[in-house]
mmCIF file with all atom_site columns, C-alpha atoms in Angstrom:
data_model
loop_
_atom_site.group_PDB
_atom_site.id
_atom_site.type_symbol
_atom_site.label_atom_id
_atom_site.label_alt_id
_atom_site.label_comp_id
_atom_site.label_asym_id
_atom_site.label_entity_id
_atom_site.label_seq_id
_atom_site.pdbx_PDB_ins_code
_atom_site.Cartn_x
_atom_site.Cartn_y
_atom_site.Cartn_z
_atom_site.occupancy
_atom_site.B_iso_or_equiv
_atom_site.pdbx_formal_charge
_atom_site.auth_seq_id
_atom_site.auth_comp_id
_atom_site.auth_asym_id
_atom_site.auth_atom_id
_atom_site.pdbx_PDB_model_num
ATOM 1   C CA . UNK R 1 1   ? 1.376   -80.499 -37.926 1.00 0.00 ? 1   UNK R CA 1
ATOM 2   C CA . UNK R 1 2   ? 2.649   -80.986 -34.371 1.00 0.00 ? 2   UNK R CA 1
ATOM 3   C CA . UNK R 1 3   ? 4.984   -78.006 -34.708 1.00 0.00 ? 3   UNK R CA 1
ATOM 4   C CA . UNK R 1 4   ? 2.178   -75.802 -35.997 1.00 0.00 ? 4   UNK R CA 1
ATOM 5   C CA . UNK R 1 5   ? -0.070  -76.944 -33.146 1.00 0.00 ? 5   UNK R CA 1
ATOM 6   C CA . UNK R 1 6   ? 2.552   -76.062 -30.521 1.00 0.00 ? 6   UNK R CA 1
ATOM 7   C CA . UNK R 1 7   ? 3.049   -72.610 -32.048 1.00 0.00 ? 7   UNK R CA 1
ATOM 8   C CA . UNK R 1 8   ? -0.698  -71.971 -32.040 1.00 0.00 ? 8   UNK R CA 1
ATOM 9   C CA . UNK R 1 9   ? -0.953  -73.060 -28.398 1.00 0.00 ? 9   UNK R CA 1
ATOM 10  C CA . UNK R 1 10  ? 2.023   -71.000 -27.275 1.00 0.00 ? 10  UNK R CA 1
ATOM 11  C CA . UNK R 1 11  ? 0.685   -67.895 -28.967 1.00 0.00 ? 11  UNK R CA 1
ATOM 12  C CA . UNK R 1 12  ? -2.655  -68.245 -27.199 1.00 0.00 ? 12  UNK R CA 1
ATOM 13  C CA . UNK R 1 13  ? -1.651  -65.352 -24.925 1.00 0.00 ? 13  UNK R CA 1
ATOM 14  C CA . UNK R 1 14  ? -3.276  -61.955 -25.436 1.00 0.00 ? 14  UNK R CA 1
ATOM 15  C CA . UNK R 1 15  ? -1.908  -58.613 -24.240 1.00 0.00 ? 15  UNK R CA 1
ATOM 16  C CA . UNK R 1 16  ? -3.920  -55.398 -24.142 1.00 0.00 ? 16  UNK R CA 1
ATOM 17  C CA . UNK R 1 17  ? -2.337  -52.048 -23.253 1.00 0.00 ? 17  UNK R CA 1
ATOM 18  C CA . UNK R 1 18  ? -4.332  -48.850 -22.753 1.00 0.00 ? 18  UNK R CA 1
ATOM 19  C CA . UNK R 1 19  ? -3.603  -45.268 -21.724 1.00 0.00 ? 19  UNK R CA 1
ATOM 20  C CA . UNK R 1 20  ? -6.383  -43.934 -19.527 1.00 0.00 ? 20  UNK R CA 1
ATOM 21  C CA . UNK R 1 21  ? -7.285  -40.300 -18.739 1.00 0.00 ? 21  UNK R CA 1
ATOM 22  C CA . UNK R 1 22  ? -6.156  -37.249 -20.717 1.00 0.00 ? 22  UNK R CA 1
ATOM 23  C CA . UNK R 1 23  ? -3.260  -34.777 -20.734 1.00 0.00 ? 23  UNK R CA 1
ATOM 24  C CA . UNK R 1 24  ? 0.189   -35.215 -19.211 1.00 0.00 ? 24  UNK R CA 1
ATOM 25  C CA . UNK R 1 25  ? -0.871  -37.449 -16.292 1.00 0.00 ? 25  UNK R CA 1
ATOM 26  C CA . UNK R 1 26  ? -2.196  -40.846 -17.367 1.00 0.00 ? 26  UNK R CA 1
ATOM 27  C CA . UNK R 1 27  ? -2.672  -44.407 -16.157 1.00 0.00 ? 27  UNK R CA 1
ATOM 28  C CA . UNK R 1 28  ? -1.096  -47.260 -18.093 1.00 0.00 ? 28  UNK R CA 1
ATOM 29  C CA . UNK R 1 29  ? -3.423  -50.275 -17.902 1.00 0.00 ? 29  UNK R CA 1
ATOM 30  C CA . UNK R 1 30  ? -2.056  -53.658 -18.983 1.00 0.00 ? 30  UNK R CA 1
ATOM 31  C CA . UNK R 1 31  ? -4.215  -56.791 -19.286 1.00 0.00 ? 31  UNK R CA 1
ATOM 32  C CA . UNK R 1 32  ? -2.918  -60.305 -19.962 1.00 0.00 ? 32  UNK R CA 1
ATOM 33  C CA . UNK R 1 33  ? -4.940  -63.410 -20.805 1.00 0.00 ? 33  UNK R CA 1
ATOM 34  C CA . UNK R 1 34  ? -2.807  -66.546 -20.731 1.00 0.00 ? 34  UNK R CA 1
ATOM 35  C CA . UNK R 1 35  ? -5.337  -68.796 -22.470 1.00 0.00 ? 35  UNK R CA 1
ATOM 36  C CA . UNK R 1 36  ? -4.310  -72.453 -22.787 1.00 0.00 ? 36  UNK R CA 1
ATOM 37  C CA . UNK R 1 37  ? -0.722  -71.604 -21.774 1.00 0.00 ? 37  UNK R CA 1
ATOM 38  C CA . UNK R 1 38  ? -2.076  -70.484 -18.413 1.00 0.00 ? 38  UNK R CA 1
ATOM 39  C CA . UNK R 1 39  ? -2.465  -74.103 -17.318 1.00 0.00 ? 39  UNK R CA 1
ATOM 40  C CA . UNK R 1 40  ? 1.346   -74.283 -16.983 1.00 0.00 ? 40  UNK R CA 1
ATOM 41  C CA . UNK R 1 41  ? 1.528   -71.015 -15.018 1.00 0.00 ? 41  UNK R CA 1
ATOM 42  C CA . UNK R 1 42  ? -1.013  -71.644 -12.272 1.00 0.00 ? 42  UNK R CA 1
ATOM 43  C CA . UNK R 1 43  ? 0.412   -70.548 -8.924  1.00 0.00 ? 43  UNK R CA 1
ATOM 44  C CA . UNK R 1 44  ? 3.153   -68.484 -10.595 1.00 0.00 ? 44  UNK R CA 1
ATOM 45  C CA . UNK R 1 45  ? 3.795   -64.743 -10.655 1.00 0.00 ? 45  UNK R CA 1
ATOM 46  C CA . UNK R 1 46  ? 2.889   -62.965 -13.903 1.00 0.00 ? 46  UNK R CA 1
ATOM 47  C CA . UNK R 1 47  ? 4.470   -59.660 -14.903 1.00 0.00 ? 47  UNK R CA 1
ATOM 48  C CA . UNK R 1 48  ? 4.614   -57.332 -17.890 1.00 0.00 ? 48  UNK R CA 1
ATOM 49  C CA . UNK R 1 49  ? 7.955   -55.870 -18.921 1.00 0.00 ? 49  UNK R CA 1
ATOM 50  C CA . UNK R 1 50  ? 7.629   -52.663 -20.905 1.00 0.00 ? 50  UNK R CA 1
ATOM 51  C CA . UNK R 1 51  ? 10.132  -50.067 -22.081 1.00 0.00 ? 51  UNK R CA 1
ATOM 52  C CA . UNK R 1 52  ? 8.990   -46.470 -21.766 1.00 0.00 ? 52  UNK R CA 1
ATOM 53  C CA . UNK R 1 53  ? 10.524  -44.029 -24.283 1.00 0.00 ? 53  UNK R CA 1
ATOM 54  C CA . UNK R 1 54  ? 12.068  -40.696 -23.146 1.00 0.00 ? 54  UNK R CA 1
ATOM 55  C CA . UNK R 1 55  ? 8.782   -38.855 -23.715 1.00 0.00 ? 55  UNK R CA 1
ATOM 56  C CA . UNK R 1 56  ? 7.074   -40.587 -20.790 1.00 0.00 ? 56  UNK R CA 1
ATOM 57  C CA . UNK R 1 57  ? 8.204   -41.458 -17.274 1.00 0.00 ? 57  UNK R CA 1
ATOM 58  C CA . UNK R 1 58  ? 7.155   -42.982 -13.953 1.00 0.00 ? 58  UNK R CA 1
ATOM 59  C CA . UNK R 1 59  ? 7.537   -41.066 -10.688 1.00 0.00 ? 59  UNK R CA 1
ATOM 60  C CA . UNK R 1 60  ? 9.449   -43.408 -8.307  1.00 0.00 ? 60  UNK R CA 1
ATOM 61  C CA . UNK R 1 61  ? 8.113   -41.593 -5.225  1.00 0.00 ? 61  UNK R CA 1
ATOM 62  C CA . UNK R 1 62  ? 4.545   -42.039 -6.428  1.00 0.00 ? 62  UNK R CA 1
ATOM 63  C CA . UNK R 1 63  ? 5.170   -45.728 -7.114  1.00 0.00 ? 63  UNK R CA 1
ATOM 64  C CA . UNK R 1 64  ? 6.723   -46.184 -3.650  1.00 0.00 ? 64  UNK R CA 1
ATOM 65  C CA . UNK R 1 65  ? 3.633   -44.629 -2.055  1.00 0.00 ? 65  UNK R CA 1
ATOM 66  C CA . UNK R 1 66  ? 1.312   -46.900 -4.040  1.00 0.00 ? 66  UNK R CA 1
ATOM 67  C CA . UNK R 1 67  ? 3.378   -49.947 -3.091  1.00 0.00 ? 67  UNK R CA 1
ATOM 68  C CA . UNK R 1 68  ? 3.115   -49.064 0.599   1.00 0.00 ? 68  UNK R CA 1
ATOM 69  C CA . UNK R 1 69  ? -0.672  -49.209 0.230   1.00 0.00 ? 69  UNK R CA 1
ATOM 70  C CA . UNK R 1 70  ? -0.528  -52.423 -1.868  1.00 0.00 ? 70  UNK R CA 1
ATOM 71  C CA . UNK R 1 71  ? -2.079  -50.632 -4.852  1.00 0.00 ? 71  UNK R CA 1
ATOM 72  C CA . UNK R 1 72  ? 0.651   -51.622 -7.305  1.00 0.00 ? 72  UNK R CA 1
ATOM 73  C CA . UNK R 1 73  ? 3.956   -53.487 -7.474  1.00 0.00 ? 73  UNK R CA 1
ATOM 74  C CA . UNK R 1 74  ? 6.660   -52.488 -9.945  1.00 0.00 ? 74  UNK R CA 1
ATOM 75  C CA . UNK R 1 75  ? 10.422  -52.482 -10.438 1.00 0.00 ? 75  UNK R CA 1
ATOM 76  C CA . UNK R 1 76  ? 11.961  -49.472 -12.228 1.00 0.00 ? 76  UNK R CA 1
ATOM 77  C CA . UNK R 1 77  ? 15.278  -49.697 -14.088 1.00 0.00 ? 77  UNK R CA 1
ATOM 78  C CA . UNK R 1 78  ? 17.005  -47.381 -13.400 1.00 0.00 ? 78  UNK R CA 1
ATOM 79  C CA . UNK R 1 79  ? 15.423  -46.656 -10.025 1.00 0.00 ? 79  UNK R CA 1
ATOM 80  C CA . UNK R 1 80  ? 16.744  -43.067 -9.985  1.00 0.00 ? 80  UNK R CA 1
ATOM 81  C CA . UNK R 1 81  ? 14.684  -40.922 -12.369 1.00 0.00 ? 81  UNK R CA 1
ATOM 82  C CA . UNK R 1 82  ? 14.925  -37.193 -13.078 1.00 0.00 ? 82  UNK R CA 1
ATOM 83  C CA . UNK R 1 83  ? 11.242  -36.260 -13.134 1.00 0.00 ? 83  UNK R CA 1
ATOM 84  C CA . UNK R 1 84  ? 12.032  -32.672 -14.163 1.00 0.00 ? 84  UNK R CA 1
ATOM 85  C CA . UNK R 1 85  ? 14.077  -33.513 -17.274 1.00 0.00 ? 85  UNK R CA 1
ATOM 86  C CA . UNK R 1 86  ? 12.516  -32.654 -20.649 1.00 0.00 ? 86  UNK R CA 1
ATOM 87  C CA . UNK R 1 87  ? 12.062  -35.320 -23.297 1.00 0.00 ? 87  UNK R CA 1
ATOM 88  C CA . UNK R 1 88  ? 15.219  -34.433 -25.221 1.00 0.00 ? 88  UNK R CA 1
ATOM 89  C CA . UNK R 1 89  ? 17.422  -34.890 -22.110 1.00 0.00 ? 89  UNK R CA 1
ATOM 90  C CA . UNK R 1 90  ? 15.765  -38.048 -20.774 1.00 0.00 ? 90  UNK R CA 1
ATOM 91  C CA . UNK R 1 91  ? 16.487  -41.734 -21.434 1.00 0.00 ? 91  UNK R CA 1
ATOM 92  C CA . UNK R 1 92  ? 14.414  -44.896 -21.772 1.00 0.00 ? 92  UNK R CA 1
ATOM 93  C CA . UNK R 1 93  ? 12.933  -46.490 -18.660 1.00 0.00 ? 93  UNK R CA 1
ATOM 94  C CA . UNK R 1 94  ? 12.413  -50.224 -18.184 1.00 0.00 ? 94  UNK R CA 1
ATOM 95  C CA . UNK R 1 95  ? 9.434   -51.196 -16.024 1.00 0.00 ? 95  UNK R CA 1
ATOM 96  C CA . UNK R 1 96  ? 8.583   -54.633 -14.644 1.00 0.00 ? 96  UNK R CA 1
ATOM 97  C CA . UNK R 1 97  ? 4.927   -54.432 -13.638 1.00 0.00 ? 97  UNK R CA 1
ATOM 98  C CA . UNK R 1 98  ? 3.572   -57.240 -11.447 1.00 0.00 ? 98  UNK R CA 1
ATOM 99  C CA . UNK R 1 99  ? 0.093   -58.378 -12.458 1.00 0.00 ? 99  UNK R CA 1
ATOM 100 C CA . UNK R 1 100 ? -2.866  -59.121 -10.201 1.00 0.00 ? 100 UNK R CA 1
ATOM 101 C CA . UNK R 1 101 ? -5.159  -62.086 -10.972 1.00 0.00 ? 101 UNK R CA 1
ATOM 102 C CA . UNK R 1 102 ? -8.703  -61.383 -12.099 1.00 0.00 ? 102 UNK R CA 1
ATOM 103 C CA . UNK R 1 103 ? -11.158 -62.974 -9.610  1.00 0.00 ? 103 UNK R CA 1
ATOM 104 C CA . UNK R 1 104 ? -13.655 -63.577 -12.443 1.00 0.00 ? 104 UNK R CA 1
ATOM 105 C CA . UNK R 1 105 ? -11.148 -65.104 -14.884 1.00 0.00 ? 105 UNK R CA 1
ATOM 106 C CA . UNK R 1 106 ? -8.622  -67.724 -13.749 1.00 0.00 ? 106 UNK R CA 1
ATOM 107 C CA . UNK R 1 107 ? -6.240  -67.032 -16.652 1.00 0.00 ? 107 UNK R CA 1
ATOM 108 C CA . UNK R 1 108 ? -6.580  -63.239 -16.699 1.00 0.00 ? 108 UNK R CA 1
ATOM 109 C CA . UNK R 1 109 ? -4.269  -60.718 -15.044 1.00 0.00 ? 109 UNK R CA 1
ATOM 110 C CA . UNK R 1 110 ? -4.139  -56.925 -14.983 1.00 0.00 ? 110 UNK R CA 1
ATOM 111 C CA . UNK R 1 111 ? -2.181  -54.036 -13.503 1.00 0.00 ? 111 UNK R CA 1
ATOM 112 C CA . UNK R 1 112 ? -2.204  -50.249 -13.699 1.00 0.00 ? 112 UNK R CA 1
ATOM 113 C CA . UNK R 1 113 ? 0.657   -47.796 -13.325 1.00 0.00 ? 113 UNK R CA 1
ATOM 114 C CA . UNK R 1 114 ? 0.560   -43.966 -13.272 1.00 0.00 ? 114 UNK R CA 1
ATOM 115 C CA . UNK R 1 115 ? 2.725   -42.454 -16.014 1.00 0.00 ? 115 UNK R CA 1
ATOM 116 C CA . UNK R 1 116 ? 3.486   -38.844 -16.941 1.00 0.00 ? 116 UNK R CA 1
ATOM 117 C CA . UNK R 1 117 ? 4.360   -37.097 -20.175 1.00 0.00 ? 117 UNK R CA 1
ATOM 118 C CA . UNK R 1 118 ? 7.542   -35.020 -20.370 1.00 0.00 ? 118 UNK R CA 1
ATOM 119 C CA . UNK R 1 119 ? 7.835   -31.561 -21.867 1.00 0.00 ? 119 UNK R CA 1
ATOM 120 C CA . UNK R 1 120 ? 9.001   -31.559 -25.481 1.00 0.00 ? 120 UNK R CA 1
ATOM 121 C CA . UNK R 1 121 ? 10.760  -28.977 -27.620 1.00 0.00 ? 121 UNK R CA 1
ATOM 122 C CA . UNK R 1 122 ? 8.471   -26.431 -29.315 1.00 0.00 ? 122 UNK R CA 1
ATOM 123 C CA . UNK R 1 123 ? 7.299   -27.609 -32.718 1.00 0.00 ? 123 UNK R CA 1
ATOM 124 C CA . UNK R 1 124 ? 7.091   -25.795 -36.054 1.00 0.00 ? 124 UNK R CA 1
ATOM 125 C CA . UNK R 1 125 ? 3.547   -26.616 -37.134 1.00 0.00 ? 125 UNK R CA 1
ATOM 126 C CA . UNK R 1 126 ? 2.031   -29.126 -34.702 1.00 0.00 ? 126 UNK R CA 1
ATOM 127 C CA . UNK R 1 127 ? 0.572   -28.499 -31.262 1.00 0.00 ? 127 UNK R CA 1
ATOM 128 C CA . UNK R 1 128 ? 1.226   -32.044 -30.045 1.00 0.00 ? 128 UNK R CA 1
ATOM 129 C CA . UNK R 1 129 ? 4.019   -34.599 -29.993 1.00 0.00 ? 129 UNK R CA 1
ATOM 130 C CA . UNK R 1 130 ? 3.430   -38.332 -30.321 1.00 0.00 ? 130 UNK R CA 1
ATOM 131 C CA . UNK R 1 131 ? 5.018   -40.759 -27.836 1.00 0.00 ? 131 UNK R CA 1
ATOM 132 C CA . UNK R 1 132 ? 4.819   -44.389 -28.974 1.00 0.00 ? 132 UNK R CA 1
ATOM 133 C CA . UNK R 1 133 ? 4.631   -47.220 -26.409 1.00 0.00 ? 133 UNK R CA 1
ATOM 134 C CA . UNK R 1 134 ? 5.405   -50.682 -27.722 1.00 0.00 ? 134 UNK R CA 1
ATOM 135 C CA . UNK R 1 135 ? 3.440   -53.691 -26.499 1.00 0.00 ? 135 UNK R CA 1
ATOM 136 C CA . UNK R 1 136 ? 4.976   -55.200 -23.328 1.00 0.00 ? 136 UNK R CA 1
ATOM 137 C CA . UNK R 1 137 ? 6.516   -58.645 -22.881 1.00 0.00 ? 137 UNK R CA 1
ATOM 138 C CA . UNK R 1 138 ? 4.749   -61.283 -20.805 1.00 0.00 ? 138 UNK R CA 1
ATOM 139 C CA . UNK R 1 139 ? 6.919   -62.888 -18.098 1.00 0.00 ? 139 UNK R CA 1
ATOM 140 C CA . UNK R 1 140 ? 6.238   -65.641 -15.592 1.00 0.00 ? 140 UNK R CA 1
ATOM 141 C CA . UNK R 1 141 ? 8.201   -66.600 -12.483 1.00 0.00 ? 141 UNK R CA 1
ATOM 142 C CA . UNK R 1 142 ? 7.552   -69.934 -10.738 1.00 0.00 ? 142 UNK R CA 1
ATOM 143 C CA . UNK R 1 143 ? 9.137   -71.339 -7.595  1.00 0.00 ? 143 UNK R CA 1
ATOM 144 C CA . UNK R 1 144 ? 7.919   -74.946 -7.822  1.00 0.00 ? 144 UNK R CA 1
ATOM 145 C CA . UNK R 1 145 ? 6.071   -75.351 -11.120 1.00 0.00 ? 145 UNK R CA 1
ATOM 146 C CA . UNK R 1 146 ? 7.788   -76.735 -14.191 1.00 0.00 ? 146 UNK R CA 1
ATOM 147 C CA . UNK R 1 147 ? 6.815   -74.739 -17.266 1.00 0.00 ? 147 UNK R CA 1
ATOM 148 C CA . UNK R 1 148 ? 6.463   -76.278 -20.698 1.00 0.00 ? 148 UNK R CA 1
ATOM 149 C CA . UNK R 1 149 ? 9.748   -75.905 -22.590 1.00 0.00 ? 149 UNK R CA 1
ATOM 150 C CA . UNK R 1 150 ? 7.838   -75.660 -25.893 1.00 0.00 ? 150 UNK R CA 1
ATOM 151 C CA . UNK R 1 151 ? 6.217   -72.387 -24.871 1.00 0.00 ? 151 UNK R CA 1
ATOM 152 C CA . UNK R 1 152 ? 8.186   -70.777 -22.054 1.00 0.00 ? 152 UNK R CA 1
ATOM 153 C CA . UNK R 1 153 ? 11.777  -69.642 -22.626 1.00 0.00 ? 153 UNK R CA 1
ATOM 154 C CA . UNK R 1 154 ? 14.196  -68.329 -19.959 1.00 0.00 ? 154 UNK R CA 1
ATOM 155 C CA . UNK R 1 155 ? 14.381  -64.514 -19.914 1.00 0.00 ? 155 UNK R CA 1
ATOM 156 C CA . UNK R 1 156 ? 17.213  -62.344 -18.639 1.00 0.00 ? 156 UNK R CA 1
ATOM 157 C CA . UNK R 1 157 ? 15.495  -60.318 -15.923 1.00 0.00 ? 157 UNK R CA 1
ATOM 158 C CA . UNK R 1 158 ? 17.375  -59.246 -12.787 1.00 0.00 ? 158 UNK R CA 1
ATOM 159 C CA . UNK R 1 159 ? 14.329  -58.753 -10.571 1.00 0.00 ? 159 UNK R CA 1
ATOM 160 C CA . UNK R 1 160 ? 12.604  -60.656 -7.745  1.00 0.00 ? 160 UNK R CA 1
ATOM 161 C CA . UNK R 1 161 ? 9.618   -62.916 -8.382  1.00 0.00 ? 161 UNK R CA 1
ATOM 162 C CA . UNK R 1 162 ? 7.368   -60.529 -6.498  1.00 0.00 ? 162 UNK R CA 1
ATOM 163 C CA . UNK R 1 163 ? 7.507   -57.087 -4.965  1.00 0.00 ? 163 UNK R CA 1
ATOM 164 C CA . UNK R 1 164 ? 7.850   -58.643 -1.492  1.00 0.00 ? 164 UNK R CA 1
ATOM 165 C CA . UNK R 1 165 ? 10.886  -60.876 -2.165  1.00 0.00 ? 165 UNK R CA 1
ATOM 166 C CA . UNK R 1 166 ? 14.422  -59.543 -2.338  1.00 0.00 ? 166 UNK R CA 1
ATOM 167 C CA . UNK R 1 167 ? 16.682  -61.766 -4.414  1.00 0.00 ? 167 UNK R CA 1
ATOM 168 C CA . UNK R 1 168 ? 16.340  -62.209 -8.197  1.00 0.00 ? 168 UNK R CA 1
ATOM 169 C CA . UNK R 1 169 ? 14.903  -65.434 -9.601  1.00 0.00 ? 169 UNK R CA 1
ATOM 170 C CA . UNK R 1 170 ? 14.363  -67.110 -12.960 1.00 0.00 ? 170 UNK R CA 1
ATOM 171 C CA . UNK R 1 171 ? 11.787  -65.515 -15.220 1.00 0.00 ? 171 UNK R CA 1
ATOM 172 C CA . UNK R 1 172 ? 10.317  -67.071 -18.375 1.00 0.00 ? 172 UNK R CA 1
ATOM 173 C CA . UNK R 1 173 ? 8.825   -65.371 -21.412 1.00 0.00 ? 173 UNK R CA 1
ATOM 174 C CA . UNK R 1 174 ? 6.276   -66.509 -23.984 1.00 0.00 ? 174 UNK R CA 1
ATOM 175 C CA . UNK R 1 175 ? 5.286   -65.385 -27.457 1.00 0.00 ? 175 UNK R CA 1
ATOM 176 C CA . UNK R 1 176 ? 1.926   -63.668 -27.451 1.00 0.00 ? 176 UNK R CA 1
ATOM 177 C CA . UNK R 1 177 ? -0.683  -61.937 -29.578 1.00 0.00 ? 177 UNK R CA 1
ATOM 178 C CA . UNK R 1 178 ? -0.859  -58.166 -29.308 1.00 0.00 ? 178 UNK R CA 1
ATOM 179 C CA . UNK R 1 179 ? -4.323  -56.666 -29.508 1.00 0.00 ? 179 UNK R CA 1
ATOM 180 C CA . UNK R 1 180 ? -2.593  -53.424 -30.506 1.00 0.00 ? 180 UNK R CA 1
ATOM 181 C CA . UNK R 1 181 ? 1.033   -53.304 -31.633 1.00 0.00 ? 181 UNK R CA 1
ATOM 182 C CA . UNK R 1 182 ? 1.547   -49.975 -29.900 1.00 0.00 ? 182 UNK R CA 1
ATOM 183 C CA . UNK R 1 183 ? -0.153  -47.229 -27.899 1.00 0.00 ? 183 UNK R CA 1
ATOM 184 C CA . UNK R 1 184 ? 0.292   -43.545 -28.679 1.00 0.00 ? 184 UNK R CA 1
ATOM 185 C CA . UNK R 1 185 ? 0.400   -40.754 -26.124 1.00 0.00 ? 185 UNK R CA 1
ATOM 186 C CA . UNK R 1 186 ? -0.379  -37.277 -27.462 1.00 0.00 ? 186 UNK R CA 1
ATOM 187 C CA . UNK R 1 187 ? 1.570   -34.634 -25.534 1.00 0.00 ? 187 UNK R CA 1
ATOM 188 C CA . UNK R 1 188 ? 0.721   -30.920 -25.991 1.00 0.00 ? 188 UNK R CA 1
ATOM 189 C CA . UNK R 1 189 ? 3.674   -28.792 -27.149 1.00 0.00 ? 189 UNK R CA 1
ATOM 190 C CA . UNK R 1 190 ? 4.192   -25.110 -27.865 1.00 0.00 ? 190 UNK R CA 1
ATOM 191 C CA . UNK R 1 191 ? 4.775   -23.526 -31.266 1.00 0.00 ? 191 UNK R CA 1
ATOM 192 C CA . UNK R 1 192 ? 8.091   -21.872 -32.070 1.00 0.00 ? 192 UNK R CA 1
ATOM 193 C CA . UNK R 1 193 ? 6.447   -18.804 -33.583 1.00 0.00 ? 193 UNK R CA 1
ATOM 194 C CA . UNK R 1 194 ? 4.957   -18.075 -30.156 1.00 0.00 ? 194 UNK R CA 1
ATOM 195 C CA . UNK R 1 195 ? 8.366   -17.972 -28.436 1.00 0.00 ? 195 UNK R CA 1
ATOM 196 C CA . UNK R 1 196 ? 8.672   -14.167 -28.463 1.00 0.00 ? 196 UNK R CA 1
ATOM 197 C CA . UNK R 1 197 ? 5.156   -13.685 -27.126 1.00 0.00 ? 197 UNK R CA 1
ATOM 198 C CA . UNK R 1 198 ? 5.711   -16.259 -24.348 1.00 0.00 ? 198 UNK R CA 1
ATOM 199 C CA . UNK R 1 199 ? 8.995   -14.591 -23.325 1.00 0.00 ? 199 UNK R CA 1
ATOM 200 C CA . UNK R 1 200 ? 7.438   -11.119 -23.188 1.00 0.00 ? 200 UNK R CA 1
ATOM 201 C CA . UNK R 1 201 ? 4.388   -12.265 -21.222 1.00 0.00 ? 201 UNK R CA 1
ATOM 202 C CA . UNK R 1 202 ? 6.579   -14.243 -18.803 1.00 0.00 ? 202 UNK R CA 1
ATOM 203 C CA . UNK R 1 203 ? 8.875   -11.254 -18.253 1.00 0.00 ? 203 UNK R CA 1
ATOM 204 C CA . UNK R 1 204 ? 5.958   -8.870  -17.646 1.00 0.00 ? 204 UNK R CA 1
ATOM 205 C CA . UNK R 1 205 ? 4.298   -11.322 -15.237 1.00 0.00 ? 205 UNK R CA 1
ATOM 206 C CA . UNK R 1 206 ? 7.577   -11.758 -13.346 1.00 0.00 ? 206 UNK R CA 1
ATOM 207 C CA . UNK R 1 207 ? 8.128   -7.996  -13.048 1.00 0.00 ? 207 UNK R CA 1
ATOM 208 C CA . UNK R 1 208 ? 4.509   -7.415  -11.972 1.00 0.00 ? 208 UNK R CA 1
ATOM 209 C CA . UNK R 1 209 ? 4.538   -10.124 -9.308  1.00 0.00 ? 209 UNK R CA 1
ATOM 210 C CA . UNK R 1 210 ? 7.947   -9.011  -8.018  1.00 0.00 ? 210 UNK R CA 1
ATOM 211 C CA . UNK R 1 211 ? 6.657   -5.457  -7.729  1.00 0.00 ? 211 UNK R CA 1
ATOM 212 C CA . UNK R 1 212 ? 3.659   -6.629  -5.692  1.00 0.00 ? 212 UNK R CA 1
ATOM 213 C CA . UNK R 1 213 ? 5.942   -8.563  -3.348  1.00 0.00 ? 213 UNK R CA 1
ATOM 214 C CA . UNK R 1 214 ? 8.295   -5.602  -2.891  1.00 0.00 ? 214 UNK R CA 1
ATOM 215 C CA . UNK R 1 215 ? 5.373   -3.266  -2.271  1.00 0.00 ? 215 UNK R CA 1
ATOM 216 C CA . UNK R 1 216 ? 3.951   -5.606  0.372   1.00 0.00 ? 216 UNK R CA 1
ATOM 217 C CA . UNK R 1 217 ? 7.354   -5.922  2.053   1.00 0.00 ? 217 UNK R CA 1
ATOM 218 C CA . UNK R 1 218 ? 7.835   -2.148  2.141   1.00 0.00 ? 218 UNK R CA 1
ATOM 219 C CA . UNK R 1 219 ? 4.315   -1.564  3.488   1.00 0.00 ? 219 UNK R CA 1
ATOM 220 C CA . UNK R 1 220 ? 4.017   -4.308  6.061   1.00 0.00 ? 220 UNK R CA 1
ATOM 221 C CA . UNK R 1 221 ? 7.614   -5.297  6.717   1.00 0.00 ? 221 UNK R CA 1
ATOM 222 C CA . UNK R 1 222 ? 9.381   -4.503  9.970   1.00 0.00 ? 222 UNK R CA 1
ATOM 223 C CA . UNK R 1 223 ? 12.947  -3.257  9.531   1.00 0.00 ? 223 UNK R CA 1
ATOM 224 C CA . UNK R 1 224 ? 15.293  -2.735  12.452  1.00 0.00 ? 224 UNK R CA 1
#
């Protein structure tokens, strides 16, 4: 009975993950409620570690700008990301997203991060591709507090305890309940049967625009 009670207490952590907005440019909103386990983590830093599949990415320059204005704090692994690469040439991205406490809920934390869909290969019969985001892990980093060994287990995370510190520190993870096992991003894709039409239209538009530029240069240009 004691073992079952510990498991129930340790799993009293709820994670909610949502994709806001529409289209290629979205906001990933993560909410964490620590529940009873939160009593051990008071005064600690809470973060969500999530792995983004190749079909979605984070712009490191955008994140750096947001961090300068204290709008978000995140660590990207790797920190060098090709934002122009299509889905089939990209790799997974690991994100450690630092959570902000909810002023109306002492055990609640949340954070938002802008994410972007990558271009996919044209499909045969579907006008959208599905990108699946798994539920993130909940991590806690404490400098002075001693966390309960029954619930919190050491996690291998090479990242600082906050976005303002430099050196890595010890993170701890906990089992949690997922409100949704996964989130799905729907990315618009082209159809292969339209390839010829797209190529012809693109070629005609390129020739037309180039002609306009050449005509303007010949008419208004000054040649010595």
